Each structure stands twice: as structure tokens, then as C-alpha cells.
CSV table of C-alpha atoms and ligand atoms in Angstrom, one decimal:
chain,number,residue,atom,x,y,z
A,91,ASN,CA,-0.4,-6.7,-33.1
A,92,PHE,CA,3.1,-8.0,-34.2
A,93,SER,CA,4.3,-8.1,-37.1
A,94,ILE,CA,8.1,-8.0,-38.9
A,95,GLN,CA,9.0,-6.9,-42.1
A,96,LEU,CA,12.5,-8.1,-43.4
A,97,GLU,CA,12.5,-8.0,-46.5
A,98,ASN,CA,15.5,-5.2,-48.2
A,99,LYS,CA,16.8,-4.9,-44.2
A,100,SER,CA,20.7,-4.2,-43.9
A,101,ASN,CA,22.6,-6.1,-41.7
A,102,ASP,CA,22.6,-3.2,-39.3
A,103,GLU,CA,19.3,-3.0,-39.3
A,104,LEU,CA,19.1,-6.9,-38.9
A,105,GLY,CA,21.7,-5.8,-36.4
A,106,GLU,CA,19.8,-4.1,-34.2
A,107,LEU,CA,15.9,-6.5,-34.8
A,108,SER,CA,17.9,-8.7,-33.1
A,109,ASP,CA,19.5,-6.8,-30.2
A,110,SER,CA,15.7,-5.6,-29.5
A,111,ILE,CA,14.5,-9.1,-29.5
A,112,GLN,CA,17.3,-9.9,-27.5
A,113,ARG,CA,15.7,-7.1,-25.5
A,114,LEU,CA,12.5,-7.5,-25.5
A,115,ALA,CA,13.0,-11.6,-24.4
A,116,ASN,CA,14.5,-10.4,-21.8
A,117,GLU,CA,12.5,-8.3,-20.1
A,118,LEU,CA,10.3,-10.5,-20.5
A,119,ASN,CA,11.7,-13.7,-18.7
A,120,HIS,CA,12.4,-10.8,-16.0
A,121,LEU,CA,7.9,-10.5,-15.3
A,122,LYS,CA,8.0,-13.9,-15.7
A,123,THR,CA,10.3,-13.8,-12.4
A,124,GLU,CA,8.7,-11.0,-11.3
A,125,ARG,CA,5.4,-12.7,-11.4
A,126,ASN,CA,6.1,-16.1,-10.4
A,127,GLU,CA,7.8,-14.5,-7.1
A,128,PHE,CA,4.1,-12.0,-6.5
A,129,LEU,CA,2.0,-15.6,-6.5
A,130,ALA,CA,4.8,-17.5,-3.9
A,131,SER,CA,4.2,-14.6,-1.8
A,132,ILE,CA,0.2,-15.1,-2.8
A,133,SER,CA,1.1,-18.2,-1.8
A,134,HIS,CA,2.3,-18.4,1.6
A,135,GLU,CA,0.6,-15.1,2.4
A,136,LEU,CA,-2.3,-17.2,2.3
A,137,ARG,CA,-1.2,-20.1,4.3
A,138,THR,CA,-0.1,-18.6,7.2
A,139,PRO,CA,-3.6,-17.1,8.7
A,140,LEU,CA,-5.0,-20.6,7.0
A,141,THR,CA,-2.6,-22.8,8.6
A,142,TYR,CA,-3.6,-21.0,12.7
A,143,ILE,CA,-7.1,-21.1,11.3
A,144,GLN,CA,-7.5,-25.0,10.8
A,145,GLY,CA,-5.0,-26.0,14.1
A,146,TYR,CA,-6.7,-24.0,16.2
A,147,ALA,CA,-10.1,-24.9,14.8
A,148,ASP,CA,-8.4,-28.6,15.3
A,149,VAL,CA,-8.0,-27.7,19.4
A,150,ALA,CA,-11.4,-26.0,19.5
A,151,LYS,CA,-13.5,-28.7,18.6
A,152,ARG,CA,-11.9,-31.6,21.4
A,153,ASP,CA,-14.2,-31.3,24.0
A,154,HIS,CA,-12.8,-31.2,27.8
A,155,LEU,CA,-11.9,-27.4,27.2
A,156,SER,CA,-13.4,-24.5,29.2
A,157,VAL,CA,-16.1,-22.1,27.5
A,158,SER,CA,-13.2,-19.5,27.4
A,159,ASP,CA,-10.1,-20.8,26.3
A,160,ARG,CA,-12.6,-22.1,23.3
A,161,VAL,CA,-13.8,-19.1,22.9
A,162,ASN,CA,-9.7,-17.7,22.9
A,163,TYR,CA,-9.7,-20.4,20.2
A,164,LEU,CA,-12.7,-19.6,18.5
A,165,ASN,CA,-11.2,-15.3,19.1
A,166,ILE,CA,-8.7,-16.4,17.7
A,167,ILE,CA,-10.1,-17.9,14.8
A,168,ILE,CA,-11.9,-15.2,13.4
A,169,GLU,CA,-9.3,-12.6,13.8
A,170,GLU,CA,-7.2,-14.6,11.1
A,171,ALA,CA,-10.2,-14.6,8.6
A,172,THR,CA,-11.1,-11.6,9.5
A,173,LYS,CA,-6.5,-11.9,8.2
A,174,LEU,CA,-7.5,-12.8,5.3
A,175,THR,CA,-10.3,-11.0,4.1
A,176,THR,CA,-8.2,-7.8,4.5
A,177,LEU,CA,-6.2,-9.3,2.2
A,178,VAL,CA,-7.8,-10.8,-0.5
A,179,THR,CA,-9.7,-7.2,-0.3
A,180,GLU,CA,-6.8,-6.0,-0.6
A,181,LEU,CA,-5.1,-8.2,-4.0
A,182,MET,CA,-8.3,-7.6,-5.6
A,183,ASN,CA,-7.6,-3.9,-5.3
A,184,LEU,CA,-4.2,-4.5,-6.6
A,185,ALA,CA,-5.6,-6.4,-9.7
A,186,GLN,CA,-7.6,-3.9,-10.9
A,187,LEU,CA,-5.1,-0.8,-10.1
A,188,ASP,CA,-2.8,-3.7,-12.1
A,189,ASN,CA,-5.7,-3.9,-14.9
A,190,ASN,CA,-5.8,-1.1,-17.8
A,191,THR,CA,-8.6,-0.2,-18.5
A,192,PHE,CA,-8.1,0.9,-14.9
A,193,THR,CA,-9.5,4.7,-14.5
A,194,ILE,CA,-9.8,7.7,-11.8
A,195,HIS,CA,-11.8,10.1,-11.5
A,196,LYS,CA,-10.4,14.0,-11.2
A,197,GLU,CA,-12.3,16.8,-9.5
A,198,TRP,CA,-11.6,19.5,-8.2
A,199,PHE,CA,-13.0,19.7,-4.1
A,200,PRO,CA,-11.6,21.7,-1.5
A,201,ILE,CA,-9.0,19.1,0.8
A,202,CYS,CA,-10.2,20.1,4.6
A,203,ASP,CA,-13.6,18.6,4.0
A,204,SER,CA,-12.6,15.6,2.4
A,205,LEU,CA,-9.6,15.1,5.0
A,206,LYS,CA,-12.7,16.9,7.9
A,207,LYS,CA,-14.1,12.9,7.1
A,208,ILE,CA,-11.1,10.5,7.1
A,209,SER,CA,-10.5,11.5,10.5
A,210,LYS,CA,-14.1,11.3,11.8
A,211,THR,CA,-13.5,6.9,9.7
A,212,ILE,CA,-10.0,6.4,11.3
A,213,MET,CA,-9.5,9.0,14.5
A,214,PRO,CA,-11.4,5.9,16.9
A,215,SER,CA,-8.1,3.6,15.6
A,216,PHE,CA,-6.1,6.6,16.9
A,217,GLN,CA,-7.8,6.6,20.1
A,218,GLU,CA,-7.3,3.5,20.5
A,219,ALA,CA,-3.7,3.6,20.0
A,220,GLY,CA,-3.1,6.3,22.8
A,221,ILE,CA,-2.2,8.9,19.5
A,222,LYS,CA,-2.9,11.8,18.4
A,223,LEU,CA,-4.0,12.8,14.8
A,224,VAL,CA,-3.6,16.6,14.1
A,225,PHE,CA,-5.4,18.1,11.0
A,226,ILE,CA,-3.6,21.8,9.7
A,227,CYS,CA,-5.4,22.6,6.8
A,228,PRO,CA,-5.5,26.2,5.2
A,229,LYS,CA,-9.9,26.1,4.1
A,230,ASN,CA,-9.6,27.6,1.2
A,231,TYR,CA,-7.3,25.0,-0.9
A,232,LYS,CA,-8.7,22.5,-3.2
A,233,ILE,CA,-7.2,19.9,-5.1
A,234,SER,CA,-8.0,18.1,-8.3
A,235,ALA,CA,-8.2,13.6,-7.7
A,236,ASP,CA,-10.8,11.7,-7.5
A,237,PRO,CA,-12.5,11.4,-3.6
A,238,ILE,CA,-13.0,8.3,-3.2
A,239,ARG,CA,-9.2,7.3,-4.4
A,240,PHE,CA,-6.7,9.9,-2.8
A,241,GLU,CA,-9.0,8.9,1.0
A,242,GLN,CA,-8.1,5.8,0.1
A,243,ILE,CA,-4.7,6.6,0.0
A,244,LEU,CA,-4.5,9.1,2.9
A,245,LEU,CA,-6.6,6.5,4.4
A,246,ASN,CA,-3.5,3.4,4.2
A,247,LEU,CA,-0.6,6.5,5.0
A,248,LEU,CA,-2.6,7.5,8.3
A,249,ASP,CA,-3.2,4.0,8.8
A,250,ASN,CA,0.6,2.2,8.7
A,251,ALA,CA,1.5,5.8,10.9
A,252,ARG,CA,0.1,4.1,13.7
A,253,LYS,CA,0.0,0.8,13.5
A,254,TYR,CA,3.9,2.5,13.6
A,255,SER,CA,3.8,4.1,15.9
A,256,PRO,CA,4.6,4.4,19.9
A,257,ARG,CA,1.4,5.4,22.4
A,258,GLY,CA,2.1,9.0,23.4
A,259,THR,CA,2.8,10.3,20.0
A,260,VAL,CA,1.6,12.6,17.5
A,261,THR,CA,0.6,12.6,13.6
A,262,THR,CA,0.3,15.2,11.7
A,263,VAL,CA,-1.1,16.2,8.8
A,264,GLU,CA,-0.1,18.9,7.0
A,265,VAL,CA,-1.1,20.9,3.3
A,266,GLU,CA,0.5,23.2,2.0
A,267,GLN,CA,0.2,25.5,-0.9
A,268,GLU,CA,3.1,26.0,-4.2
A,269,ASN,CA,2.3,27.0,-7.0
A,270,SER,CA,-0.6,24.8,-8.1
A,271,ASP,CA,0.8,22.1,-6.8
A,272,LEU,CA,-0.9,20.4,-3.0
A,273,ARG,CA,2.3,18.1,-1.1
A,274,ILE,CA,0.5,16.6,1.7
A,275,PHE,CA,3.2,16.3,4.8
A,276,ILE,CA,2.3,12.6,7.2
A,277,ARG,CA,4.5,13.0,10.0
A,278,ASP,CA,4.9,10.1,12.7
A,279,SER,CA,7.0,10.0,15.7
A,280,GLY,CA,7.4,6.8,15.4
A,281,LYS,CA,10.2,3.5,15.2
A,282,GLY,CA,11.0,4.9,11.8
A,283,ILE,CA,11.9,3.2,8.9
A,284,PRO,CA,15.8,1.5,8.1
A,285,SER,CA,17.3,2.9,5.2
A,286,LYS,CA,18.2,0.9,3.2
A,287,ASP,CA,14.6,-0.7,3.3
A,288,LEU,CA,13.9,3.0,2.2
A,289,PRO,CA,13.6,1.9,-1.2
A,290,PHE,CA,11.5,-1.3,-1.1
A,291,ILE,CA,8.7,-0.1,0.6
A,292,PHE,CA,7.0,0.7,-1.6
A,293,GLU,CA,7.2,-3.1,-2.8
A,294,ARG,CA,4.4,-5.9,-2.7
A,295,PHE,CA,4.9,-8.2,0.2
A,296,TYR,CA,8.0,-6.0,1.5
A,297,ARG,CA,7.9,-5.3,4.6
A,298,VAL,CA,10.7,-4.4,7.6
A,299,ASP,CA,9.0,-6.7,9.8
A,300,LYS,CA,7.2,-8.9,8.7
A,301,SER,CA,6.3,-11.2,12.0
A,302,ARG,CA,6.1,-7.7,13.3
A,303,SER,CA,3.7,-6.3,10.6
A,304,ARG,CA,1.9,-9.4,10.5
A,305,ASP,CA,0.8,-9.2,14.1
A,306,LEU,CA,-0.4,-5.8,13.5
A,307,GLY,CA,-2.9,-7.1,10.5
A,308,GLY,CA,-0.7,-5.2,7.8
A,309,THR,CA,-0.2,-6.9,4.1
A,310,GLY,CA,2.8,-5.8,3.1
A,311,LEU,CA,0.6,-4.8,0.2
A,312,GLY,CA,-0.7,-1.2,1.7
A,313,LEU,CA,2.2,1.2,0.4
A,314,ALA,CA,2.5,-0.7,-2.6
A,315,ILE,CA,-1.9,0.1,-3.8
A,316,VAL,CA,-0.7,4.1,-2.9
A,317,LYS,CA,2.3,3.9,-5.1
A,318,GLU,CA,-0.5,2.8,-8.3
A,319,LEU,CA,-3.2,5.2,-6.4
A,320,ILE,CA,-0.5,7.7,-7.0
A,321,LYS,CA,0.6,7.4,-10.7
A,322,ALA,CA,-3.2,6.7,-11.1
A,323,HIS,CA,-3.1,10.7,-10.0
A,324,HIS,CA,0.3,11.0,-12.0
A,325,TRP,CA,0.9,12.7,-8.8
A,326,GLU,CA,4.3,12.6,-6.9
A,327,ILE,CA,5.2,10.8,-3.6
A,328,GLU,CA,8.5,10.6,-1.5
A,329,VAL,CA,9.8,9.2,2.2
A,330,SER,CA,11.9,10.3,4.8
A,331,SER,CA,12.7,8.9,7.6
A,332,GLU,CA,14.7,8.0,11.2
A,333,VAL,CA,14.4,5.0,13.6
A,334,ASN,CA,12.9,5.9,16.3
A,335,LYS,CA,12.5,9.0,15.8
A,336,GLY,CA,9.5,8.7,12.6
A,337,THR,CA,8.6,8.5,8.9
A,338,THR,CA,7.0,11.6,6.5
A,339,ILE,CA,5.5,10.8,3.5
A,340,THR,CA,5.0,13.8,1.0
A,341,ILE,CA,3.1,13.6,-1.9
A,342,ILE,CA,2.9,16.6,-4.0
A,343,ALA,CA,-0.7,17.1,-5.6
A,344,ARG,CA,-0.3,18.6,-9.1
A,345,GLY,CA,-3.1,20.5,-10.1
A,346,GLU,CA,-3.1,20.5,-14.2
B,15,LIG,P1,1.9,-3.2,5.6
B,15,LIG,O1,0.7,-3.9,6.0
B,15,LIG,O2,2.9,-4.8,6.3
B,15,LIG,O3,2.4,-2.0,7.0
B,15,LIG,P2,2.9,-1.6,3.8
B,15,LIG,O4,2.9,-1.4,2.2
B,15,LIG,O5,1.7,-0.3,4.3
B,15,LIG,O6,2.5,-2.7,4.9
B,15,LIG,O7,4.4,-1.0,4.3
B,15,LIG,C1,5.0,-1.8,4.1
B,15,LIG,C2,6.1,-1.9,5.9
B,15,LIG,O8,6.8,-0.3,5.2
B,15,LIG,C3,5.7,-2.4,6.2
B,15,LIG,O9,5.7,-3.2,6.5
B,15,LIG,C4,6.5,-1.1,8.0
B,15,LIG,O10,8.3,-1.9,8.0
B,15,LIG,C5,6.9,-0.1,6.9
B,15,LIG,N1,6.4,1.3,6.7
B,15,LIG,C6,5.0,2.1,6.5
B,15,LIG,N2,4.8,3.2,7.1
B,15,LIG,C7,5.9,3.1,8.3
B,15,LIG,C8,5.5,4.6,8.9
B,15,LIG,N3,5.5,5.4,9.3
B,15,LIG,N4,6.6,4.6,10.3
B,15,LIG,C9,7.6,3.2,9.8
B,15,LIG,N5,7.8,2.1,8.9
B,15,LIG,C10,6.4,2.0,7.8
């Protein structure tokens, strides 16, 4: 509900009003451009797996194919369909987070218990990647968070640590207490992020190496989702990284 009362306004007041309307118009234009760019990215991201699926389905239905070739093509189709499912799930996640009615349900719980559960979920993929995953968590620490959303944040960040680290490296999750806050460090010894890319990695669809991320099953939405979840908790997140050395993500969880 927007209404403006124009009677009895001085020239100064009218000038201010005109400036405010101009600022609003600029902001609206900016939002419109952002939305168009986002839609263009979504279309592109959806089209890429669909092109593969169409292409390989065409090849797979040919008459004179060996069984193993046909299976290979079908496997590529399944892989691309899985990527589509991940992308749609993450887009729905973001749409839900963008909605003003989104709320989190904070409660106090022992953070180590939650990390144990997360470890169980993610350990097999680290083992397969040949990366050691270590948790350092003093037993009595409690965190005030939405347990499901907290898990989602950690799983996203650990997934990145795994995707962008070579075999034989170590990823560590460490929890420290600082006054009433908890600091959660996720340290990997992977490929790192160039400093010129650091300011953008939380943007939707931003990827340092598009094709590499895509090959690894990345959508470019993981960190955008993390950013929204951190915001919903009124927490902070920091990244420091060195190319070919590794990346440290720090979550500052406020204990109000
Ligand atoms: P993606 O699905 O591509 O992994 P994210 O939003 O999770 O998308 O991350 C955005 C980009 O930030 C990634 O494509 C990658 O280039 C970079 N990145 C994120 N985490 C790491 C990490 N731990 N090490 C190196 N690069 C990372």
C-alpha cells in the first residue's frame, strides 16, 4: 500500500520526493535486470543437460549398437537426468528461501551430535574421493540453530571441500567457542579460490571453473543457498583461500 500526499508540500520536500522516486525507479530497474539475468542462467543450466539427454537418447536408439555402448549412453542419460533433478531441487530451495514467509526453527542442541550425524552421511563420498575427514569438537558445546538447516549448510560446504580437493588431502571441521559465539571452521587443502573470484562465489550460478564444476555435478547454487541460510540464522560466514593451498570457511554462529 503506497500513497503520497502532495498537498501543502514545499519545493524542498517535493525535490526530496522526486529524488526518492528516482532512487526507487533505479532500484526497480536493477532488480528487473537481475531477474532477467537469473532467468537466462536458469534456462542455460536446464538446457545443457537436456541437450546431452536428447543427443544420447538419439544415439542409444540406433539399431546396430553393442550392448556395452548402449549401456554407456544410457548411463550418461541417467547422469544428466540426475543433474537436472539436483538443479531443480536447489532452485526450489532458493525459491523457498527467497519467500518472505520462510522461517527457521532454532533450538539448542549439542553441536557434536549433529556433526556426528553429518559425518555419517558424508563420510562414504570422502572415502571414495580418497580425502580424510576429521572432526574436532569439544563435547559440551551447544549451538542455537535450526537442526535441519544447520545440516544443510555443513553438507553443502563439505561437499565443496570434497569436490575441489585432490586425493590424499585432509579436510577438517573444527569448532571453537568465543564468548557466547561458536566458530565453525571448515578447512580443506584443495585447489583454493583465486582472490579475484572470492567476492562473487556466493552469487547464484557463479563458478570459478564452469566446466569443472559441472563435471563434478555442481550447479553453482550451493553457496547461494548457504548464504541465505546463514542470513536466516543472523550468523556470519567468512572465506579465506589460497590457490593450490586450500580454503577455510568460517561460520560465526551467534548464541543469543
Ligand atoms: P558448485 O555447485 O559449482 O560447487 P557453489 O555455489 O557451491 O557451486 O560454489 C561456487 C564456486 O566456488 C564453485 O564452482 C567453485 O569454483 C568455488 N568453490 C566453492 N567452494 C570451494 C572450495 N572449498 N575450494 C575451491 N573452490 C571452491
